[in-house]
Each structure stands twice: as structure tokens, then as C-alpha cells.
Coordinates of C-alpha atoms and ligand atoms in Angstrom, one line a residue:
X1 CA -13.5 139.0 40.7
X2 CA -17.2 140.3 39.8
X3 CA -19.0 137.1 39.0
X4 CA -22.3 136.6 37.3
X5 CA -24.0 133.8 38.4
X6 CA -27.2 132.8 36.9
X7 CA -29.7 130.9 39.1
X8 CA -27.9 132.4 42.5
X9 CA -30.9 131.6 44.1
X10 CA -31.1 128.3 44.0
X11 CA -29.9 125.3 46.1
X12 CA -26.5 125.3 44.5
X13 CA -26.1 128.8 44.0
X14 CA -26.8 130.2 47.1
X15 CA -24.1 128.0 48.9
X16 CA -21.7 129.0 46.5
X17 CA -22.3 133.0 47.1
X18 CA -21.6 132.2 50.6
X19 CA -18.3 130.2 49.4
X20 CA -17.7 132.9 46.9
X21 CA -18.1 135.9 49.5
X22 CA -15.5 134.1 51.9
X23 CA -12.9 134.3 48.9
X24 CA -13.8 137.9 47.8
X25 CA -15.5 138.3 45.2
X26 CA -18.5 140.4 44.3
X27 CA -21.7 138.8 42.8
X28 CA -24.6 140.0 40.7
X29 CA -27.3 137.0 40.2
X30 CA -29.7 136.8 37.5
X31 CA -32.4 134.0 38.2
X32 CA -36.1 134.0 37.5
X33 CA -36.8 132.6 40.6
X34 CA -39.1 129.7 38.7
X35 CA -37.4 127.2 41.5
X36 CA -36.4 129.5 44.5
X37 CA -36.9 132.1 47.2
X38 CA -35.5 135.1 47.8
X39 CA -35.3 134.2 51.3
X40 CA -32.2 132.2 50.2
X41 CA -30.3 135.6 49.6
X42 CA -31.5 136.6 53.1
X43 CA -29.5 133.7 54.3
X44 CA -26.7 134.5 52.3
X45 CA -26.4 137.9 53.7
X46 CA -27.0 136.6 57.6
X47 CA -24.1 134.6 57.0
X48 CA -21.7 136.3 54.7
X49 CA -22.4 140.2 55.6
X50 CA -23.0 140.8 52.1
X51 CA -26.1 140.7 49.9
X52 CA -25.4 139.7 45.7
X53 CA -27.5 142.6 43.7
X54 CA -30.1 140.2 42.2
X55 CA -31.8 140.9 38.7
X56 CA -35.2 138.9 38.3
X57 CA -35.5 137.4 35.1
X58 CA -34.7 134.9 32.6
X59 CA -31.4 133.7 30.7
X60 CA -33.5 133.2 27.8
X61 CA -35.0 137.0 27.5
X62 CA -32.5 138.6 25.4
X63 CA -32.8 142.2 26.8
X64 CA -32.5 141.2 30.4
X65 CA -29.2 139.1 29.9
X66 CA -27.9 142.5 27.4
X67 CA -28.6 144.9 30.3
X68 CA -27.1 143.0 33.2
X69 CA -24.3 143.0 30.8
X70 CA -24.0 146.4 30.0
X71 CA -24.1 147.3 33.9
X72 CA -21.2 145.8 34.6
X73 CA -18.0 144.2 33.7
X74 CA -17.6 141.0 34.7
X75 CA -14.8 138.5 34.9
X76 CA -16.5 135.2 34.8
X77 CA -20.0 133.7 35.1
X78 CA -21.0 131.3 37.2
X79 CA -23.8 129.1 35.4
X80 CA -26.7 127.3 36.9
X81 CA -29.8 128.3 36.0
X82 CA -32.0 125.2 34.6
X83 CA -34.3 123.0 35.3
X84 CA -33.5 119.5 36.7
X85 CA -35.9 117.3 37.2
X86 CA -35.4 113.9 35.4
X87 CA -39.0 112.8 36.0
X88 CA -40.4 116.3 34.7
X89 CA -37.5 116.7 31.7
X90 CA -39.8 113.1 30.2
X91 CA -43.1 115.0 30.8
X92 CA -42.2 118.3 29.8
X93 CA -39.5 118.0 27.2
X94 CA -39.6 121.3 25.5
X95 CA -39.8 123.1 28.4
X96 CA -36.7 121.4 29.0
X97 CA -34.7 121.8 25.9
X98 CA -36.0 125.2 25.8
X99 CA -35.6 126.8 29.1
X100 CA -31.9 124.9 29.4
X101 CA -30.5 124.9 25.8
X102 CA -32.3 127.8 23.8
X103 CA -31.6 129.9 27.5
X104 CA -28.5 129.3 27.3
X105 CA -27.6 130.0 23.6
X106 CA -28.9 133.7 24.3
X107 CA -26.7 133.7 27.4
X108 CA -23.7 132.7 25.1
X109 CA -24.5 134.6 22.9
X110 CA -24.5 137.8 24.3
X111 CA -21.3 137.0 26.7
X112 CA -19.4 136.8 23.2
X113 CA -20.9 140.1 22.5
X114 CA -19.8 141.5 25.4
X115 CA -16.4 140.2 25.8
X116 CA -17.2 138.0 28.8
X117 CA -15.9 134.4 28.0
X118 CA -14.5 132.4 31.6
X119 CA -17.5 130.3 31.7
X120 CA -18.1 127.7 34.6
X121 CA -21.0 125.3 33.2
X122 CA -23.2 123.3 35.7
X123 CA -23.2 119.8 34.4
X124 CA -23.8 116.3 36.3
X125 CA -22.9 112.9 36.4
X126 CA -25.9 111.9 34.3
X127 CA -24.1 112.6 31.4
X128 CA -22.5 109.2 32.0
X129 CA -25.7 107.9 31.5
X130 CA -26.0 104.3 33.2
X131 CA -22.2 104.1 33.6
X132 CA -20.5 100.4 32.2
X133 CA -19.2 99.0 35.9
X134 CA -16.0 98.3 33.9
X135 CA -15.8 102.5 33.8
X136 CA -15.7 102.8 37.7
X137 CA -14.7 105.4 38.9
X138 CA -15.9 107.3 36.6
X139 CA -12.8 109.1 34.2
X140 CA -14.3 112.6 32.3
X141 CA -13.2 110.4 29.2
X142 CA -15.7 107.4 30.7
X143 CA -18.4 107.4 27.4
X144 CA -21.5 110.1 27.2
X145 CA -24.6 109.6 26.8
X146 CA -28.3 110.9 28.2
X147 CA -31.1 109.1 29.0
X148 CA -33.9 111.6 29.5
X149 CA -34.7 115.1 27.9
X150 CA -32.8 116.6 31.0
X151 CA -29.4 114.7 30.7
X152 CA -29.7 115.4 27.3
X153 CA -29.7 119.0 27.9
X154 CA -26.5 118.8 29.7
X155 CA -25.1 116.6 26.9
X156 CA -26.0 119.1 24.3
X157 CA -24.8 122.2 25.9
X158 CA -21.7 120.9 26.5
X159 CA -21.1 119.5 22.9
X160 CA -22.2 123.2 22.3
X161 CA -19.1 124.6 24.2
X162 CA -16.9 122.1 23.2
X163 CA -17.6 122.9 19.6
X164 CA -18.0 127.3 20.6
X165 CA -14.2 126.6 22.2
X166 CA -12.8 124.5 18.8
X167 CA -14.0 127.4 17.2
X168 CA -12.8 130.8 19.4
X169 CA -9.5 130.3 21.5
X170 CA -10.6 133.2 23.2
X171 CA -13.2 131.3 25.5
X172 CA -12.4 129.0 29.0
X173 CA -15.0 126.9 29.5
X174 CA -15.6 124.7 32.6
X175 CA -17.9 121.7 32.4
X176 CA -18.3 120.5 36.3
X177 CA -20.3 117.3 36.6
X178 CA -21.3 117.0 40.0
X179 CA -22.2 113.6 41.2
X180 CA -24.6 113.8 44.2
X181 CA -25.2 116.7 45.8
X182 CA -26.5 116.9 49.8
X183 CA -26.2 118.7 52.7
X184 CA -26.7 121.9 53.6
X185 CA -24.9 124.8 55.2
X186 CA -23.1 124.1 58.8
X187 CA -25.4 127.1 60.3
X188 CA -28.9 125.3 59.4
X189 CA -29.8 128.9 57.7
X190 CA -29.8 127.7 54.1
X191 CA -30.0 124.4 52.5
X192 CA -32.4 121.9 49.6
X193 CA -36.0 123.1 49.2
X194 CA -37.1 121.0 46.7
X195 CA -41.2 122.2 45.7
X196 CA -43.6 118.8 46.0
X197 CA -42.7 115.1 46.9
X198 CA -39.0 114.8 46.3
X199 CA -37.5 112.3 44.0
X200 CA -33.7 112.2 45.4
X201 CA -32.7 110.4 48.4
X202 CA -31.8 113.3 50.7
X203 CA -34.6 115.6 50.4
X204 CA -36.8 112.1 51.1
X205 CA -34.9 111.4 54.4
X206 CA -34.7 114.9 56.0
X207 CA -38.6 115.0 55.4
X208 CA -39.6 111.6 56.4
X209 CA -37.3 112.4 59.8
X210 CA -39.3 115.8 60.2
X211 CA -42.6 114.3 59.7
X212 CA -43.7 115.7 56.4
X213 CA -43.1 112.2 54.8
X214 CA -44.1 108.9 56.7
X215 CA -41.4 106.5 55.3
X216 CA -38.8 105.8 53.0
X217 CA -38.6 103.2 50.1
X218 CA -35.3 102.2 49.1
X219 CA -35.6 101.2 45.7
X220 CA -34.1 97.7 45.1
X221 CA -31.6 95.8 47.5
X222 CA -30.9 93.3 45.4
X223 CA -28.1 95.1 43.4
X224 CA -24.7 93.7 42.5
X225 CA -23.6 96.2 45.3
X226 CA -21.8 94.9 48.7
X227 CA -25.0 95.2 50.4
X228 CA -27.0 95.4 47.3
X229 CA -28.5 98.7 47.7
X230 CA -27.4 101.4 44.9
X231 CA -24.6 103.2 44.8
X232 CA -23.6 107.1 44.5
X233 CA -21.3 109.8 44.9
X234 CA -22.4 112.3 47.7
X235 CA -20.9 115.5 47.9
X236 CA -21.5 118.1 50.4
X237 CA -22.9 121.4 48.8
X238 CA -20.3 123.1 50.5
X239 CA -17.5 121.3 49.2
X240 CA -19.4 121.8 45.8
X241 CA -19.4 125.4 46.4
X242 CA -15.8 125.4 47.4
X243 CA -14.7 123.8 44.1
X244 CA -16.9 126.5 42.1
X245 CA -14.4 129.0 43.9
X246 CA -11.7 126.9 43.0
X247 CA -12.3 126.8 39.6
X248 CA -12.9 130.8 39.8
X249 CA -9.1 131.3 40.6
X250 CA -8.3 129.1 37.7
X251 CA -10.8 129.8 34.7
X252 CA -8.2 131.9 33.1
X253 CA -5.7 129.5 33.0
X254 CA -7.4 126.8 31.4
X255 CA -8.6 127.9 27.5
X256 CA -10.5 126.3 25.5
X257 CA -13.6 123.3 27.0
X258 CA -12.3 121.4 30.1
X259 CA -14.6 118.9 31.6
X260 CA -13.9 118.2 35.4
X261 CA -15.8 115.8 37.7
X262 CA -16.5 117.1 41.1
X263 CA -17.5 114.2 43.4
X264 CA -15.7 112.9 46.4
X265 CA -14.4 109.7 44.9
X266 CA -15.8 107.1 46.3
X267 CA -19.5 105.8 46.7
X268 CA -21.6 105.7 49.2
X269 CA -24.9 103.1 49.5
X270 CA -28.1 103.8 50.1
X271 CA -28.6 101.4 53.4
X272 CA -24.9 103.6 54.4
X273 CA -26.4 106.8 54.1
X274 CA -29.9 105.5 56.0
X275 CA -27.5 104.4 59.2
X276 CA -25.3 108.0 58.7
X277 CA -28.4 109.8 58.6
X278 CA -29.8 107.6 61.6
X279 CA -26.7 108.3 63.3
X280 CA -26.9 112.2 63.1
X281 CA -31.2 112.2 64.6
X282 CA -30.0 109.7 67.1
X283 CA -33.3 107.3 66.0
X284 CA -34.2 104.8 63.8
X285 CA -35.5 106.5 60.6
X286 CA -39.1 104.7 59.0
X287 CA -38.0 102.6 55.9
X288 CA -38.7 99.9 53.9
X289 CA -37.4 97.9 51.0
X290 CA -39.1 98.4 47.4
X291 CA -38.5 97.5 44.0
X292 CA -35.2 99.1 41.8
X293 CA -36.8 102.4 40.4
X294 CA -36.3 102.0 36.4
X295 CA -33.2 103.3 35.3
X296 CA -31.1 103.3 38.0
X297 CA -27.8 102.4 38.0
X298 CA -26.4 100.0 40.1
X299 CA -23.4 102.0 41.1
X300 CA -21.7 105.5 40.2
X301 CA -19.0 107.7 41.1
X302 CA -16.2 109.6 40.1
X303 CA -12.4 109.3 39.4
X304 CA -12.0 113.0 41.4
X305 CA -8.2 112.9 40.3
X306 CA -8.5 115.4 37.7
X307 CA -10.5 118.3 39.9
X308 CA -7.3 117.8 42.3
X309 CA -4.9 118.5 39.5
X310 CA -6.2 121.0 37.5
X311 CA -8.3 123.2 40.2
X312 CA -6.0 122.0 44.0
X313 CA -9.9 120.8 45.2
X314 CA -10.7 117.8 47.0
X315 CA -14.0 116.9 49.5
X316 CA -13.5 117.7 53.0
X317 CA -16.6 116.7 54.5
X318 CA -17.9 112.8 54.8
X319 CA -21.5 111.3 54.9
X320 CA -21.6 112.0 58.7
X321 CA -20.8 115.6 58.1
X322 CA -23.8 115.5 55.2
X323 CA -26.4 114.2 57.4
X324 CA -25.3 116.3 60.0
X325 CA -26.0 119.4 58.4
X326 CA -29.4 118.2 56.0
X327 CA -30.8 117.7 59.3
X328 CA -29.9 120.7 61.1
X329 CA -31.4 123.1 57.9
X330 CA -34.7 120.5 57.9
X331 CA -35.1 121.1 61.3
X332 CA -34.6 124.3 61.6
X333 CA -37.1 125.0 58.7
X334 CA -39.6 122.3 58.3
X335 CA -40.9 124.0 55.7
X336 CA -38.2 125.0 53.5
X337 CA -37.4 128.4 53.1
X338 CA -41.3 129.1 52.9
X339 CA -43.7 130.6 55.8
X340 CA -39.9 132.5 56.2
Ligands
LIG401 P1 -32.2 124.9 41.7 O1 -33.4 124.7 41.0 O2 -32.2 125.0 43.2 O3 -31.4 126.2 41.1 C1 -31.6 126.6 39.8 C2 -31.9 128.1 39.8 O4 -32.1 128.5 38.4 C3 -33.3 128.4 40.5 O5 -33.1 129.5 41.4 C4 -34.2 128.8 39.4 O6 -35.2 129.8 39.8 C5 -33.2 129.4 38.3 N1 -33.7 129.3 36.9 C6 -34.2 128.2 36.3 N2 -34.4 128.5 35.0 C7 -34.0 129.8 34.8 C8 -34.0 130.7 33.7 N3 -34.4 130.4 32.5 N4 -33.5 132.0 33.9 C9 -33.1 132.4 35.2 N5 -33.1 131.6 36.2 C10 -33.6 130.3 36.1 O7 -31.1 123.8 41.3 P2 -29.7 123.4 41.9 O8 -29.8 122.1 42.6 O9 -29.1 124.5 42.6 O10 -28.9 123.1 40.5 C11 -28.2 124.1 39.9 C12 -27.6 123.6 38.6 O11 -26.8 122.4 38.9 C13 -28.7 123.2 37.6 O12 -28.3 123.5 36.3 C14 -28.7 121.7 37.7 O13 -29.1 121.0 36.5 C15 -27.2 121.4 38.0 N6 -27.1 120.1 38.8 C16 -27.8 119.9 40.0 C17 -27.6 118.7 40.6 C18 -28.4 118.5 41.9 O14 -28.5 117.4 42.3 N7 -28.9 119.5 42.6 C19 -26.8 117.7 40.1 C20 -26.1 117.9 38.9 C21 -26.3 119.2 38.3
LIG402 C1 -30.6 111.6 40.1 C2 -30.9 111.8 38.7 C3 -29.7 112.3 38.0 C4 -29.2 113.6 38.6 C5 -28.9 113.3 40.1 C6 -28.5 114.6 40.7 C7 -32.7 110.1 38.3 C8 -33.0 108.8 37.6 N1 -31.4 110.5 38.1 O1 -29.6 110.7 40.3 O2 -29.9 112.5 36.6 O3 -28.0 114.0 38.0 O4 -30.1 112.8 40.7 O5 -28.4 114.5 42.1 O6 -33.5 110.8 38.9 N2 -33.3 106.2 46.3 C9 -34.1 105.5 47.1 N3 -35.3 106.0 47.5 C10 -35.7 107.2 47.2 C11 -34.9 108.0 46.3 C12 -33.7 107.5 45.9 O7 -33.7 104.3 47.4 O8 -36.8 107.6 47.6 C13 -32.0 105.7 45.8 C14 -31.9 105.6 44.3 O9 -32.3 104.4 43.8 C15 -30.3 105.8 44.1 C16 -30.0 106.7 45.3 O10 -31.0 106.6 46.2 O11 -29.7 104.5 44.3 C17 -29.8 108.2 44.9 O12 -31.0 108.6 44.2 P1 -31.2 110.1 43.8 O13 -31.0 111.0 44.9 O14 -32.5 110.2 43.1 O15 -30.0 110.4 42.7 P2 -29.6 109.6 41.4 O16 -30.5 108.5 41.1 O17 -28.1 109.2 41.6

């Protein structure tokens, strides 16, 4: 298939041009590069002997989006360009609504005008909002909700598509919601290079353990968890980028809005992922105990029944595996894919 995949460039993307190489395909990305390197695409072709044509510019600029369109056919797009920072989605809330929901109405828009309508959609788990523990593991009919400008952006585009699919047989949307995703790939030439401090776990540990970072805080241990850390789903952006490829062979099967969780199915605590990560350096990594950070959930992660039936995809890899690999890429590049 030739696949359009917006925001190639990115942490997700880029993994998933590598997965999407191994099956076949051919790629053209479109990405602004507002939250990535081109180096990534360097990496992509080191591993993969193939290099993705990549268009700069933005899924919101009409005349771009119409003349990567008229290039090329394409089969199915691939979609995750967006911003994602909770934090910066309070702060900079039009930005955020903006960049992710009016950028993608001009991207749907013109894919209807061009015929182009297997759609793979980028979600995330924080449209459960703070999940009921009653919903556990999470079911894709567990009740929506957002609580920030960025889950709400999620939220909205896919009531968008839901409502766009009600309305056109003629589209297949997919709605992933990935729960946590870490890691990086097995070779250490591509992984998460988040800009500033990070806010998610992973990013944190990898830079504490290279040095950048002096320790971590976990944020609350006093949760109704079994050893009262929080909670999560961590999937391994190459088993991510493996079910994007899975649900690339079966987009045209499945009309009409589907909304699929991709997660490993079972959770994973903080302290857990400390000792896996400690495990994989072979030291003790600097840390201390802090308060809950507001909004957190106690616990979340995914029924990941559904992804096995519809799209044949399961997680391979385990925390070990996770750690294993977000150390080898922070190593390796202590500074991210810049100074490359
Ligand atoms: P990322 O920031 O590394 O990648 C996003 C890419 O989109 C970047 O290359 C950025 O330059 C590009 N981009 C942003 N706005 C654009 C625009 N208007 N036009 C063109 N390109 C644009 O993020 P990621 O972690 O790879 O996430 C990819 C998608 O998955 C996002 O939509 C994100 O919300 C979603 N998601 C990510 C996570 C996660 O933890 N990483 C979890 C759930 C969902
Ligand atoms: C965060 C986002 C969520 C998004 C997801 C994608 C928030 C509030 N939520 O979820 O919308 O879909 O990322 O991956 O930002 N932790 C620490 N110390 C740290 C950082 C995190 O103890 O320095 C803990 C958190 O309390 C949490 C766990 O690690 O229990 C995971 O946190 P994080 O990586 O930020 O992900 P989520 O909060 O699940």
C-alpha cells in the first residue's frame, strides 16, 4: 500500500515507517516538523534501506495537504500529527484545538475530496478520562470523557469521525487509543526526544540515568495500588508500530468508525518499572517519593481483547524488553536526536 502518514517524523511515526517498511509498503510523510527532526528519517533509512519522501508542512494549510494529494494515490493514511502535551494543551488551549481539530478537519476534508477514506486516527487512553476502577480493564465501551484541552481534542475528533462515518459508508475509520507508550527501537538508532523537562515517566528515567536529570519523583505511593504507586499500560513503541501495520492490512475490511485499544493488557507500577529499568543499567536509579501529581489516576489499562480479534495483534515485548531498549537509544544519544 502507499500510505500517507502525517507527523512521520515523530516519536510514534518514525517507528512505525520502520514497521511499515518491513511489511511493504511505501510511505510519503507530511509533518511540519514543529516536534521533530529530520534526523529521525535518517534513522529510518539506516535501518530499513528505504527513505519515506517527506513534504514539510502543515495538516492545517489547505494547499499543502491538496498537493500531496494530487501527487499521489494513496490507499490509507496513517494519522498523527498533533500536539500532545497535557500540561501545554491547559496553557495553550487554542493552539490546541486549533492545530489538532481545525488541522484535522482540512485533512478530512480534502481526503473526501480526493477519494482517500481508510483512515487510522491516533487517539489515547485519556479519552477514558480518570477511568471508574469498576471499568478495569478498560473496554472501548468503558465511558468518555476529557479532562484537559488535549484529551478533549482526541474526544472531539473522534465524535467527528464517528458522526463523518454515520453519515458516508464509504469511510473506515480507525480510532487506536494507545495506553502508554515507551521504548525505543531494538538498534538504539531511533527512539523519544521529548524538547525540555519531560513530564512522562520514561523520558524522566532514561534522563535522570544518563545524567541530564539528577533524580526522579514518583508522584504519590500512597495509592489504592498493590504497592501504592500508580498504575499504567506500557506498550513498547514497536509493538505500537506493529499494530499500526496490523490495522493497515485490515482498514478495508472494517467500514464505518471502529474504536480499538492498543495496550498490552495489564498494568504495570511505577515502583515496577523503577526496578525493570534498574535492572536493565545494572544500578540503582536516584529516586524519591513525592506527592500524587493532580489528576492522576490511580490505575489504567486496557481490555486489549478487541485489537486481538479484529486486527490478529497482541504485545510481544514486556517491561524488561521496554527498559532495555529506552536505555540503549538514551545512551547512545544523550542528547536526543540533536548535535546528530
Ligand atoms: P510527536 O510529537 O513525536 O509526533 C507528532 C508529529 O506531528 C511531530 O513530528 C510534529 O512535528 C508533527 N506535527 C504536529 N502538528 C503538526 C501539523 N499541524 N502539521 C504537520 N505535522 C505536525 O508525538 P508522538 O508521541 O509520536 O505522538 C503521535 C500521535 O499519537 C499524536 O497525535 C499523539 O497525540 C498521539 N498519542 C501519543 C501518545 C504518547 O504517549 N506518545 C499517547 C497517546 C496518543
Ligand atoms: C500521560 C497523560 C495522558 C497521555 C499519556 C500518554 C497526564 C496527566 N496524562 O498519562 O493524557 O495520554 O501520558 O502517554 O499527563 N510519574 C511519576 N513521576 C514522573 C512522571 C510520571 O511518578 O516524573 C508517574 C505518574 O504519576 C503515573 C505514571 O508515572 O502514575 C505514568 O505517568 P505518565 O508517563 O505521565 O503517563 P500518564 O499519566 O499515564
Amino acid at each position: 500500500m502507499h500510505i500517507l502518514v502525517t507527523g512521520g517524523a515523530g516519536y510514534i511515526g518514525s517507528h512505525t515507517c520502520v514497521a511499515a517498511y518491513a511489511a511493504g509498503h511505501t510511505i510519503t510523510i507530511l509533518d511540519n516538523l514543529s516536534n521533530s527532526s529530520p534526523e529521525s528519517l535518517n534513522r529510518v533509512e539506516k535501518i530499513s534501506g528505504r527513505r519515506p519522501r517527506l513534504v514539510v508542512g502543515d495538516i492545517g494549510d489547505r494547499s499543502v495537504v491538496r498537493s500531496v494529494l494530487d501527487s499521489e494515490k494513496f490507499d490509507a493514511v496513517i494519522h498523527f500529527a498533533g500536539y500532545k502535551a497535557v500540561g501545554e494543551s491547559v496553557a495553550k488551549p487554542w493552539e490546541y484545538y486549533q492545530n489538532n481539530v481545525a488541522g484535522t478537519l482540512v485533512l478530512l476534508d480534502e481526503l473526501r475530496r480526493h477519494g482517500v477514506r481508510n483512515f487510522i486516527f491516533s487517539s489515547s487512553a485519556t479519552v477514558y478520562g480518570n477511568p471508574d476502577p469498576k471499568d478495569l480493564p478498560l473496554k472501548e465501551t468503558a465511558p468518555l470523557s476529557a479532562l484537559n484541552p488535549y484529551g478533549a481534542t482526541k474526544l472531539w475528533l473522534e465524535e467527528i469521525m464517528r458522526a463523518m462515518a454515520a453519515a458516508d459508508p464509504a469511510w473506515h475509520f480507525l480510532l487506536l487509543r494507545y495506553f502508554n507508550p515507551v521504548g525505543a527501537h531494538e538498534s538504539g538508532l531511533m527512539g523519544e526526544d521529548p524538547a525540555g523537562i519531560p513530564n512522562n515517566l520514561m523520558p524522566y528515567i532514561t534522563q535522570v540515568a544518563v545524567g541530564r536529570l539528577k533524580e526522579l519523583t514518583i508522584f504519590g505511593n500512597d495509592y489504592p495500588t498493590p504497592d501504592g504507586t500508580g498504575v499504567r499500560d506500557y506498550i513498547h513503541v514497536c509493538d505500537l508500530a506493529e499494530g499500526h501495520v496490523a490495522a493497515l492490512a485490515k482498514v478495508a475490511d472494517l467500514p464505518g468508525c471502529t474504536a480499538i485499544n492498543l495496550g498490552s493488557g495489564s498494568g504495570v507500577s511505577v515502583a515496577q518499572l523503577v526496578a525493570s529499568f534498574e535492572k536493565a543499567i545494572g544500578r540503582p536509579l536516584p529516586h524519591r517519593f513525592g506527592p500524587r501529581r493532580p489528576g492522576d489516576a490511580a490505575a489504567c489499562y486496557a481490555d486489549a481483547s478487541k485489537a486481538l480479534q479484529l486486527l490478529g495483534w497482541k504485545t510481544k515485548r514486556n517491561s524488561d524488553d521496554m527498559c532495555r531498549d529506552a536505555w540503549n537509544w538514551q545512551s547512545k544519544n544523550p542528547n536526543g536526536y540533536k548535535n546528530a
